[in-house]
Amino acid sequence: MLPSRAAALLDALPGRGAALLARAPGRVNLIGEHTDYNGLPVLPIAIDRDVLVAARRRDDDHVDLSNTGAAFPPRQYAVAAAIPPSPAGDWANYAKAAAEALVADLGRRGLGALPGGAFRVDGRVPLAAGLSSSSALLVACGLAHLSLAGVALPPAELAELFARAERYVGTLSGGMDQATALLARADHALRIDFFPLRARPVTIPASAVFVVAQSLERAEKSGAARGHYNQRVTECGLACAVLAQRLGVAAARLGDLPGPERVLDDLDRLLPEDARREMLPALTGLAPRELDRRFFAPGTVLAAPGRFELRRRVRHVLGEAARVAAAEEALGTGDLETFGALMDASHRSCATDYGVSTPALDRLVAVARGGGALGARLTGAGFGGAIVALVEQAHVDRLVRTLDREFYAAGSAPPEARLVVQPATAASVERVDP
Ligand code: NG1
């Protein structure tokens, strides 16, 4: 018997005959923030909050999209090589992003056309909370689209495809979220490396519990946060170009630079604090047209297009990559104290050098530490959203009570404002016969 959530989705699906259920989890990143797009590692878990999509094939290229959430009105589109986007922020853009990318990919592989279908979506990943509800939606819709075409592709290839696909919505996103959704293993964290994508499961000690607490400030990457996120991606790319020129090496991303420790030690000499746009040709040795092509594609929204922080951004990114390596080792040996200390250091670096925290996130981290957490940090892009705290099983109740008393007491926080999350399994598709 199908669980009632799935049965309700299938009941509301137009048409008759065979259908399918695609599910993709949200994620919480334990450590390794703003490293993925720099080609440096991350250490997330998939969480037991997901997006479920019921889908049934149509004989034409029409897609009929509906959602159980009242905030997400029904949408239609036609599957095509170029699918016109809905206005920025519209939920349908995530399904369109997956569909457009799959049309191109199936074409390249000679695997035929992507059919249309009826899709009904039920999203249970808290929104704009740094838990990757957007990627879960994109991955679930993408898997549903692909399965309606009768095609299965290796999850790692799909993760890379869907990571590129998400750029359709206008963020220069990295690949952590899609990879976590597609490659996660129950009860494990995932160490993910990029370009090329590699993932390995990391055992989580039985006594370790992760609690996610929302700041109640929305971190909408379809809104203001998009320009700030893109700004960081651009700053890192520019800093990499300056460093490559100074060191006389070829490097597409900060992760390609040889000897990151030496770069960190010598940062003040190698990189200016910041750079104005007109200084970039001299600093990078790149012609203005090449700079435009690589960093300033038309339509890319930047928060501060005339001035770029360089030194502090690199200090965060290279330091964070070293913390991920140390954290993976600490988790492996069950050293939760060290893991917690690395989370704290990551938060400080995100707040100071990377400038992606907010007063509410800082306060939440402090409250969590005071409530018995071994470490706590903002998780996801920042600019609002949530924190993740590590706590020993025996102290979970105390931590949750402290958060309720000292952070949520004044307002009307929804019960899901703080969640004890379980490391969950990867996305999946199930066929449902009539
Ligand atoms: P959020 O905003 O939490 O889903 C974003 C990026 C990640 C990664 C983190 C920062 C997208 C879809 N996700 O995550 O790839 O760069 O920020 O570590 O843009």
Short mmCIF file of C-alpha atoms and ligand atoms in Angstrom, two decimals:
data_model
loop_
_atom_site.label_atom_id
_atom_site.label_comp_id
_atom_site.label_asym_id
_atom_site.label_seq_id
_atom_site.Cartn_x
_atom_site.Cartn_y
_atom_site.Cartn_z
CA MET A 1 0.00 0.00 0.00
CA LEU A 2 1.24 3.46 -0.86
CA PRO A 3 1.74 5.93 1.99
CA SER A 4 -1.12 8.45 2.11
CA ARG A 5 1.06 11.34 0.95
CA ALA A 6 1.92 9.52 -2.29
CA ALA A 7 -1.63 8.23 -2.75
CA ALA A 8 -3.05 11.76 -2.45
CA LEU A 9 -0.62 13.06 -5.08
CA LEU A 10 -1.49 10.25 -7.49
CA ASP A 11 -5.22 10.78 -6.94
CA ALA A 12 -4.94 14.42 -7.96
CA LEU A 13 -2.93 13.62 -11.11
CA PRO A 14 -4.85 14.07 -14.38
CA GLY A 15 -5.06 11.14 -16.82
CA ARG A 16 -5.04 7.41 -16.17
CA GLY A 17 -2.67 4.49 -16.44
CA ALA A 18 0.89 3.99 -15.20
CA ALA A 19 2.48 6.77 -13.18
CA LEU A 20 5.63 7.29 -11.16
CA LEU A 21 6.83 8.85 -7.93
CA ALA A 22 10.14 10.72 -7.82
CA ARG A 23 11.59 11.95 -4.56
CA ALA A 24 14.61 14.09 -3.77
CA PRO A 25 15.86 15.11 -0.31
CA GLY A 26 16.98 18.50 0.98
CA ARG A 27 20.41 18.70 2.54
CA VAL A 28 22.30 20.32 5.34
CA ASN A 29 25.92 21.12 4.80
CA LEU A 30 27.97 20.18 7.90
CA ILE A 31 31.07 22.07 6.80
CA GLY A 32 32.63 23.38 3.57
CA GLU A 33 30.71 26.55 2.74
CA HIS A 34 31.19 28.36 -0.57
CA THR A 35 33.87 25.86 -1.54
CA ASP A 36 31.98 23.84 -4.18
CA TYR A 37 32.08 26.39 -7.00
CA ASN A 38 35.78 26.86 -6.28
CA GLY A 39 36.43 23.17 -6.95
CA LEU A 40 37.02 22.45 -3.27
CA PRO A 41 35.29 19.86 -1.08
CA VAL A 42 32.11 19.92 1.01
CA LEU A 43 30.74 17.60 3.71
CA PRO A 44 26.92 17.56 3.70
CA ILE A 45 24.18 15.10 4.66
CA ALA A 46 20.87 14.59 2.88
CA ILE A 47 18.00 15.15 5.32
CA ASP A 48 14.73 13.38 5.96
CA ARG A 49 12.75 16.25 4.40
CA ASP A 50 12.06 15.86 0.71
CA VAL A 51 10.18 16.88 -2.40
CA LEU A 52 7.86 14.22 -3.78
CA VAL A 53 6.59 14.42 -7.37
CA ALA A 54 3.93 12.20 -8.92
CA ALA A 55 4.04 12.18 -12.72
CA ARG A 56 2.17 10.63 -15.63
CA ARG A 57 3.27 10.72 -19.26
CA ARG A 58 1.36 12.60 -21.97
CA ASP A 59 1.50 11.92 -25.68
CA ASP A 60 2.51 15.48 -26.55
CA ASP A 61 5.19 17.87 -25.30
CA HIS A 62 2.90 19.69 -22.86
CA VAL A 63 3.73 19.83 -19.14
CA ASP A 64 1.00 20.41 -16.61
CA LEU A 65 2.54 21.32 -13.26
CA SER A 66 0.62 21.59 -10.00
CA ASN A 67 1.61 21.83 -6.36
CA THR A 68 -0.02 20.98 -3.03
CA GLY A 69 1.25 24.30 -1.61
CA ALA A 70 -1.19 27.19 -2.02
CA ALA A 71 1.71 29.59 -2.64
CA PHE A 72 2.62 27.73 -5.83
CA PRO A 73 -0.05 28.19 -8.52
CA PRO A 74 -0.42 25.71 -11.41
CA ARG A 75 1.87 26.27 -14.39
CA GLN A 76 2.20 24.93 -17.93
CA TYR A 77 5.06 24.76 -20.37
CA ALA A 78 6.08 22.94 -23.52
CA VAL A 79 9.20 20.77 -23.50
CA ALA A 80 11.66 22.36 -25.95
CA ALA A 81 15.35 23.07 -26.54
CA ALA A 82 14.79 26.59 -25.13
CA ILE A 83 11.96 26.90 -22.60
CA PRO A 84 11.02 30.52 -21.84
CA PRO A 85 11.46 31.12 -18.09
CA SER A 86 8.65 32.32 -15.84
CA PRO A 87 9.35 35.57 -13.95
CA ALA A 88 12.33 35.37 -11.52
CA GLY A 89 11.38 33.55 -8.33
CA ASP A 90 8.58 31.49 -9.89
CA TRP A 91 8.61 27.89 -8.70
CA ALA A 92 8.06 26.48 -12.21
CA ASN A 93 11.54 27.64 -13.22
CA TYR A 94 13.10 24.71 -11.36
CA ALA A 95 11.11 22.16 -13.37
CA LYS A 96 11.80 24.09 -16.58
CA ALA A 97 15.52 24.21 -15.75
CA ALA A 98 15.66 20.42 -15.44
CA ALA A 99 13.58 19.86 -18.58
CA GLU A 100 15.67 22.18 -20.76
CA ALA A 101 18.92 20.57 -19.60
CA LEU A 102 17.55 17.06 -20.21
CA VAL A 103 16.37 17.90 -23.73
CA ALA A 104 19.94 18.97 -24.61
CA ASP A 105 21.53 16.00 -22.86
CA LEU A 106 19.26 13.32 -24.35
CA GLY A 107 19.80 14.95 -27.76
CA ARG A 108 23.58 14.74 -27.34
CA ARG A 109 23.36 11.10 -26.32
CA GLY A 110 20.97 10.25 -29.18
CA LEU A 111 18.40 9.04 -26.66
CA GLY A 112 15.38 10.70 -28.24
CA ALA A 113 12.90 13.30 -27.10
CA LEU A 114 11.63 14.18 -23.65
CA PRO A 115 7.85 13.68 -23.49
CA GLY A 116 5.43 15.99 -21.73
CA GLY A 117 3.53 14.94 -18.65
CA ALA A 118 1.32 15.84 -15.73
CA PHE A 119 3.31 16.54 -12.56
CA ARG A 120 2.04 17.06 -9.04
CA VAL A 121 4.52 18.28 -6.45
CA ASP A 122 4.54 18.10 -2.66
CA GLY A 123 7.54 19.88 -1.11
CA ARG A 124 8.43 19.26 2.53
CA VAL A 125 11.89 20.87 2.66
CA PRO A 126 11.63 24.18 4.58
CA LEU A 127 11.86 27.01 2.04
CA ALA A 128 14.63 29.61 1.79
CA ALA A 129 16.27 28.10 4.87
CA GLY A 130 19.61 27.04 3.43
CA LEU A 131 18.34 23.46 3.15
CA SER A 132 18.29 23.36 -0.61
CA SER A 133 14.58 23.12 -1.26
CA SER A 134 15.22 24.52 -4.74
CA SER A 135 17.64 21.80 -5.78
CA ALA A 136 15.39 19.12 -4.28
CA LEU A 137 12.57 20.44 -6.47
CA LEU A 138 14.78 20.55 -9.54
CA VAL A 139 16.18 17.05 -8.98
CA ALA A 140 12.76 15.49 -8.26
CA CYS A 141 11.18 17.11 -11.34
CA GLY A 142 14.22 16.20 -13.44
CA LEU A 143 14.11 12.56 -12.34
CA ALA A 144 10.38 12.44 -13.08
CA HIS A 145 10.92 13.94 -16.55
CA LEU A 146 13.72 11.49 -17.31
CA SER A 147 11.77 8.45 -16.11
CA LEU A 148 8.76 9.41 -18.23
CA ALA A 149 11.18 9.21 -21.17
CA GLY A 150 12.12 5.69 -20.04
CA VAL A 151 15.75 6.69 -19.57
CA ALA A 152 18.03 6.07 -16.57
CA LEU A 153 21.43 7.79 -16.26
CA PRO A 154 24.19 7.30 -13.66
CA PRO A 155 23.47 9.50 -10.60
CA ALA A 156 26.88 11.23 -10.72
CA GLU A 157 26.31 12.28 -14.35
CA LEU A 158 22.84 13.51 -13.46
CA ALA A 159 24.25 15.48 -10.52
CA GLU A 160 26.63 17.35 -12.83
CA LEU A 161 23.89 17.91 -15.39
CA PHE A 162 21.40 19.23 -12.81
CA ALA A 163 24.05 21.46 -11.20
CA ARG A 164 24.60 23.20 -14.55
CA ALA A 165 20.83 23.20 -15.10
CA GLU A 166 20.17 25.26 -11.98
CA ARG A 167 21.99 28.20 -13.57
CA TYR A 168 18.76 28.63 -15.61
CA VAL A 169 17.32 30.48 -12.58
CA GLY A 170 20.18 33.00 -12.63
CA THR A 171 22.45 31.81 -9.81
CA LEU A 172 26.02 30.80 -10.57
CA SER A 173 25.41 27.79 -8.33
CA GLY A 174 27.95 25.17 -7.31
CA GLY A 175 27.20 21.46 -7.42
CA MET A 176 26.87 20.44 -3.77
CA ASP A 177 23.10 20.34 -3.50
CA GLN A 178 22.32 18.27 -6.58
CA ALA A 179 25.18 15.87 -5.79
CA THR A 180 23.98 15.38 -2.22
CA ALA A 181 20.41 14.75 -3.35
CA LEU A 182 21.53 12.15 -5.88
CA LEU A 183 24.46 10.42 -4.14
CA ALA A 184 23.68 10.46 -0.40
CA ARG A 185 23.77 7.27 1.70
CA ALA A 186 21.52 6.76 4.74
CA ASP A 187 23.29 7.30 8.09
CA HIS A 188 26.36 8.79 6.42
CA ALA A 189 27.75 12.18 5.57
CA LEU A 190 29.15 12.62 2.08
CA ARG A 191 32.56 14.04 1.24
CA ILE A 192 32.13 15.53 -2.22
CA ASP A 193 34.87 16.77 -4.54
CA PHE A 194 34.17 18.57 -7.80
CA PHE A 195 35.45 18.88 -11.37
CA PRO A 196 35.17 15.94 -11.81
CA LEU A 197 32.49 15.04 -9.29
CA ARG A 198 33.50 12.39 -6.74
CA ALA A 199 31.69 11.42 -3.55
CA ARG A 200 32.50 9.08 -0.69
CA PRO A 201 30.36 8.24 2.34
CA VAL A 202 31.72 9.17 5.77
CA THR A 203 30.48 7.33 8.85
CA ILE A 204 28.74 9.48 11.45
CA PRO A 205 29.38 8.37 15.06
CA ALA A 206 26.22 7.03 16.70
CA SER A 207 26.25 9.65 19.45
CA ALA A 208 26.36 12.64 17.04
CA VAL A 209 23.11 14.47 16.35
CA PHE A 210 22.63 17.44 14.03
CA VAL A 211 20.02 20.07 14.77
CA VAL A 212 19.02 22.65 12.18
CA ALA A 213 17.61 25.92 13.48
CA GLN A 214 16.18 28.59 11.21
CA SER A 215 16.94 32.26 11.71
CA LEU A 216 13.47 33.04 10.29
CA GLU A 217 15.16 35.43 7.87
CA ARG A 218 14.48 34.12 4.40
CA ALA A 219 17.54 33.56 2.23
CA GLU A 220 15.82 33.67 -1.12
CA LYS A 221 18.36 33.09 -3.87
CA SER A 222 15.73 34.11 -6.40
CA GLY A 223 15.66 37.51 -4.63
CA ALA A 224 18.27 39.78 -3.06
CA ALA A 225 20.55 36.92 -2.00
CA ARG A 226 21.18 36.05 -5.66
CA GLY A 227 23.28 39.17 -6.30
CA HIS A 228 25.27 38.58 -3.11
CA TYR A 229 25.85 34.91 -3.93
CA ASN A 230 26.92 35.70 -7.51
CA GLN A 231 29.20 38.44 -6.15
CA ARG A 232 31.11 35.86 -4.08
CA VAL A 233 31.41 33.47 -7.04
CA THR A 234 32.76 36.30 -9.21
CA GLU A 235 35.15 37.55 -6.52
CA CYS A 236 36.63 34.06 -6.16
CA GLY A 237 37.02 33.69 -9.93
CA LEU A 238 38.73 37.07 -10.19
CA ALA A 239 41.00 36.36 -7.22
CA CYS A 240 41.97 33.08 -8.87
CA ALA A 241 42.83 34.92 -12.11
CA VAL A 242 45.04 37.38 -10.20
CA LEU A 243 46.79 34.59 -8.29
CA ALA A 244 47.32 32.52 -11.45
CA GLN A 245 48.97 35.53 -13.07
CA ARG A 246 51.17 36.27 -10.04
CA LEU A 247 52.20 32.63 -9.57
CA GLY A 248 52.62 31.97 -13.29
CA VAL A 249 50.29 28.94 -13.27
CA ALA A 250 47.10 27.96 -15.09
CA ALA A 251 44.09 27.71 -12.77
CA ALA A 252 40.40 27.85 -13.65
CA ARG A 253 39.34 27.84 -9.98
CA LEU A 254 40.92 28.43 -6.58
CA GLY A 255 40.97 24.65 -6.08
CA ASP A 256 43.39 24.30 -9.01
CA LEU A 257 46.10 26.45 -7.40
CA PRO A 258 49.19 24.52 -6.34
CA GLY A 259 50.29 24.75 -2.68
CA PRO A 260 47.23 26.34 -1.04
CA GLU A 261 49.05 26.55 2.33
CA ARG A 262 51.81 28.65 0.78
CA VAL A 263 49.24 30.88 -0.92
CA LEU A 264 47.52 31.40 2.45
CA ASP A 265 50.82 32.22 4.17
CA ASP A 266 51.71 34.75 1.51
CA LEU A 267 48.27 36.18 0.85
CA ASP A 268 49.03 39.79 1.79
CA ARG A 269 51.81 39.95 -0.77
CA LEU A 270 49.99 38.00 -3.50
CA LEU A 271 46.60 39.70 -3.50
CA PRO A 272 45.32 43.23 -3.02
CA GLU A 273 42.62 43.64 -0.38
CA ASP A 274 40.09 44.48 -3.10
CA ALA A 275 39.92 45.66 -6.70
CA ARG A 276 37.81 48.09 -8.66
CA ARG A 277 36.55 46.90 -12.02
CA GLU A 278 38.92 49.12 -14.01
CA MET A 279 41.94 47.63 -12.22
CA LEU A 280 41.18 44.09 -13.37
CA PRO A 281 42.99 43.99 -16.74
CA ALA A 282 46.27 45.06 -15.10
CA LEU A 283 45.83 42.70 -12.15
CA THR A 284 44.87 39.61 -14.14
CA GLY A 285 46.73 40.19 -17.41
CA LEU A 286 43.41 39.49 -19.18
CA ALA A 287 41.96 41.73 -21.90
CA PRO A 288 38.68 43.46 -21.00
CA ARG A 289 36.80 41.31 -23.53
CA GLU A 290 38.16 38.12 -21.99
CA LEU A 291 37.23 39.37 -18.52
CA ASP A 292 33.71 40.10 -19.75
CA ARG A 293 33.42 36.66 -21.30
CA ARG A 294 34.63 34.84 -18.19
CA PHE A 295 33.15 36.87 -15.38
CA PHE A 296 30.51 39.31 -16.56
CA ALA A 297 28.08 37.40 -18.79
CA PRO A 298 25.06 39.52 -19.72
CA GLY A 299 22.23 39.10 -17.25
CA THR A 300 24.44 38.05 -14.30
CA VAL A 301 23.12 39.95 -11.29
CA LEU A 302 25.92 41.17 -8.99
CA ALA A 303 25.42 42.98 -5.67
CA ALA A 304 28.39 45.32 -6.22
CA PRO A 305 29.51 45.15 -9.87
CA GLY A 306 32.18 47.88 -9.51
CA ARG A 307 34.23 46.61 -6.59
CA PHE A 308 35.47 43.17 -5.63
CA GLU A 309 36.81 41.89 -2.31
CA LEU A 310 39.67 39.51 -3.02
CA ARG A 311 41.96 38.76 -0.11
CA ARG A 312 39.39 38.00 2.55
CA ARG A 313 37.40 35.80 0.17
CA VAL A 314 40.42 33.63 -0.64
CA ARG A 315 41.37 33.40 3.03
CA HIS A 316 37.92 31.96 3.77
CA VAL A 317 37.82 29.54 0.84
CA LEU A 318 41.29 28.02 1.24
CA GLY A 319 40.93 27.91 5.03
CA GLU A 320 37.52 26.26 4.71
CA ALA A 321 38.88 23.56 2.40
CA ALA A 322 41.50 22.68 5.03
CA ARG A 323 38.75 22.56 7.67
CA VAL A 324 36.74 20.10 5.56
CA ALA A 325 39.71 17.73 5.39
CA ALA A 326 40.25 17.99 9.15
CA ALA A 327 36.52 17.57 9.83
CA GLU A 328 36.29 14.42 7.72
CA GLU A 329 39.15 12.94 9.69
CA ALA A 330 37.58 13.97 13.03
CA LEU A 331 34.27 12.36 12.08
CA GLY A 332 36.10 9.19 11.06
CA THR A 333 37.82 8.90 14.44
CA GLY A 334 34.70 9.89 16.38
CA ASP A 335 36.35 13.08 17.67
CA LEU A 336 33.25 15.22 18.03
CA GLU A 337 35.00 17.94 20.07
CA THR A 338 37.35 18.65 17.17
CA PHE A 339 34.53 18.49 14.65
CA GLY A 340 32.57 21.03 16.72
CA ALA A 341 35.57 23.36 17.00
CA LEU A 342 35.96 23.24 13.20
CA MET A 343 32.28 24.15 12.78
CA ASP A 344 32.80 27.17 15.05
CA ALA A 345 35.86 28.25 13.10
CA SER A 346 33.94 27.84 9.83
CA HIS A 347 31.18 30.11 11.11
CA ARG A 348 33.63 32.79 12.18
CA SER A 349 35.27 32.70 8.78
CA CYS A 350 31.90 32.84 6.96
CA ALA A 351 30.92 35.83 9.10
CA THR A 352 34.14 37.83 8.89
CA ASP A 353 36.10 36.99 5.75
CA TYR A 354 33.22 35.85 3.59
CA GLY A 355 30.58 38.29 4.86
CA VAL A 356 27.61 35.92 4.49
CA SER A 357 26.30 35.80 8.07
CA THR A 358 23.67 38.04 9.66
CA PRO A 359 23.16 39.22 13.27
CA ALA A 360 20.35 36.67 13.69
CA LEU A 361 22.54 33.79 12.46
CA ASP A 362 25.37 34.91 14.77
CA ARG A 363 22.96 35.04 17.70
CA LEU A 364 21.55 31.59 16.90
CA VAL A 365 25.07 30.14 16.82
CA ALA A 366 25.81 31.70 20.22
CA VAL A 367 22.53 30.41 21.70
CA ALA A 368 23.22 26.92 20.36
CA ARG A 369 26.72 26.89 21.85
CA GLY A 370 25.30 28.07 25.19
CA GLY A 371 22.69 25.29 24.98
CA GLY A 372 25.23 22.48 24.84
CA ALA A 373 26.15 22.26 21.15
CA LEU A 374 29.72 21.10 20.51
CA GLY A 375 29.86 23.43 17.53
CA ALA A 376 27.49 25.46 15.36
CA ARG A 377 27.62 27.36 12.08
CA LEU A 378 25.47 28.87 9.40
CA THR A 379 24.68 26.33 6.70
CA GLY A 380 24.11 26.90 2.99
CA ALA A 381 24.71 30.16 1.22
CA GLY A 382 23.98 32.34 4.28
CA PHE A 383 22.40 35.86 4.06
CA GLY A 384 19.70 34.43 6.36
CA GLY A 385 18.48 30.84 6.38
CA ALA A 386 19.58 28.38 9.02
CA ILE A 387 22.37 27.15 11.27
CA VAL A 388 23.41 23.57 11.94
CA ALA A 389 24.56 22.53 15.40
CA LEU A 390 26.34 19.35 16.48
CA VAL A 391 25.19 17.95 19.79
CA GLU A 392 25.63 14.68 21.63
CA GLN A 393 22.53 12.53 21.73
CA ALA A 394 22.27 12.93 25.51
CA HIS A 395 22.01 16.75 25.19
CA VAL A 396 19.54 17.14 22.31
CA ASP A 397 16.58 18.03 24.54
CA ARG A 398 18.57 20.65 26.42
CA LEU A 399 19.71 22.25 23.15
CA VAL A 400 16.19 22.36 21.72
CA ARG A 401 14.78 23.81 24.97
CA THR A 402 17.49 26.49 24.99
CA LEU A 403 16.78 27.46 21.38
CA ASP A 404 13.06 27.70 22.13
CA ARG A 405 13.57 29.76 25.26
CA GLU A 406 16.31 32.09 24.09
CA PHE A 407 15.71 32.48 20.37
CA TYR A 408 12.16 31.56 19.42
CA ALA A 409 10.26 32.55 22.58
CA ALA A 410 9.40 36.09 21.50
CA GLY A 411 7.96 35.28 18.07
CA SER A 412 5.58 32.79 16.56
CA ALA A 413 8.03 30.30 15.14
CA PRO A 414 6.60 27.33 13.23
CA PRO A 415 7.36 23.95 14.85
CA GLU A 416 9.73 23.13 12.00
CA ALA A 417 11.90 26.17 12.89
CA ARG A 418 14.26 23.75 14.55
CA LEU A 419 14.59 20.21 13.34
CA VAL A 420 16.56 17.26 14.59
CA VAL A 421 17.60 15.94 11.19
CA GLN A 422 18.43 12.35 10.30
CA PRO A 423 21.01 11.66 7.58
CA ALA A 424 18.79 10.38 4.79
CA THR A 425 19.14 8.41 1.61
CA ALA A 426 19.46 9.68 -1.97
CA ALA A 427 16.75 10.55 -4.49
CA SER A 428 14.76 7.71 -6.04
CA VAL A 429 12.05 6.92 -8.57
CA GLU A 430 9.34 4.32 -8.21
CA ARG A 431 6.95 3.11 -10.89
CA VAL A 432 3.30 2.85 -9.90
CA ASP A 433 1.13 0.56 -12.02
CA PRO A 434 -2.60 1.18 -12.16
P1 NG1 B 1 21.92 27.05 -0.77
O1 NG1 B 1 21.61 28.45 -1.08
O2 NG1 B 1 21.99 26.77 0.66
O3 NG1 B 1 21.04 26.06 -1.48
C1 NG1 B 1 24.18 27.53 -2.16
C2 NG1 B 1 24.58 26.78 -3.43
C3 NG1 B 1 25.59 25.67 -3.13
C4 NG1 B 1 26.76 26.20 -2.32
C5 NG1 B 1 26.23 26.95 -1.07
C6 NG1 B 1 27.31 27.61 -0.27
C7 NG1 B 1 22.84 26.68 -5.15
C8 NG1 B 1 21.71 25.90 -5.70
N1 NG1 B 1 23.42 26.17 -4.05
O4 NG1 B 1 23.42 26.70 -1.34
O5 NG1 B 1 26.03 25.09 -4.35
O6 NG1 B 1 27.58 27.02 -3.09
O7 NG1 B 1 25.32 27.98 -1.45
O8 NG1 B 1 28.19 26.66 0.24
O9 NG1 B 1 23.19 27.73 -5.65
#
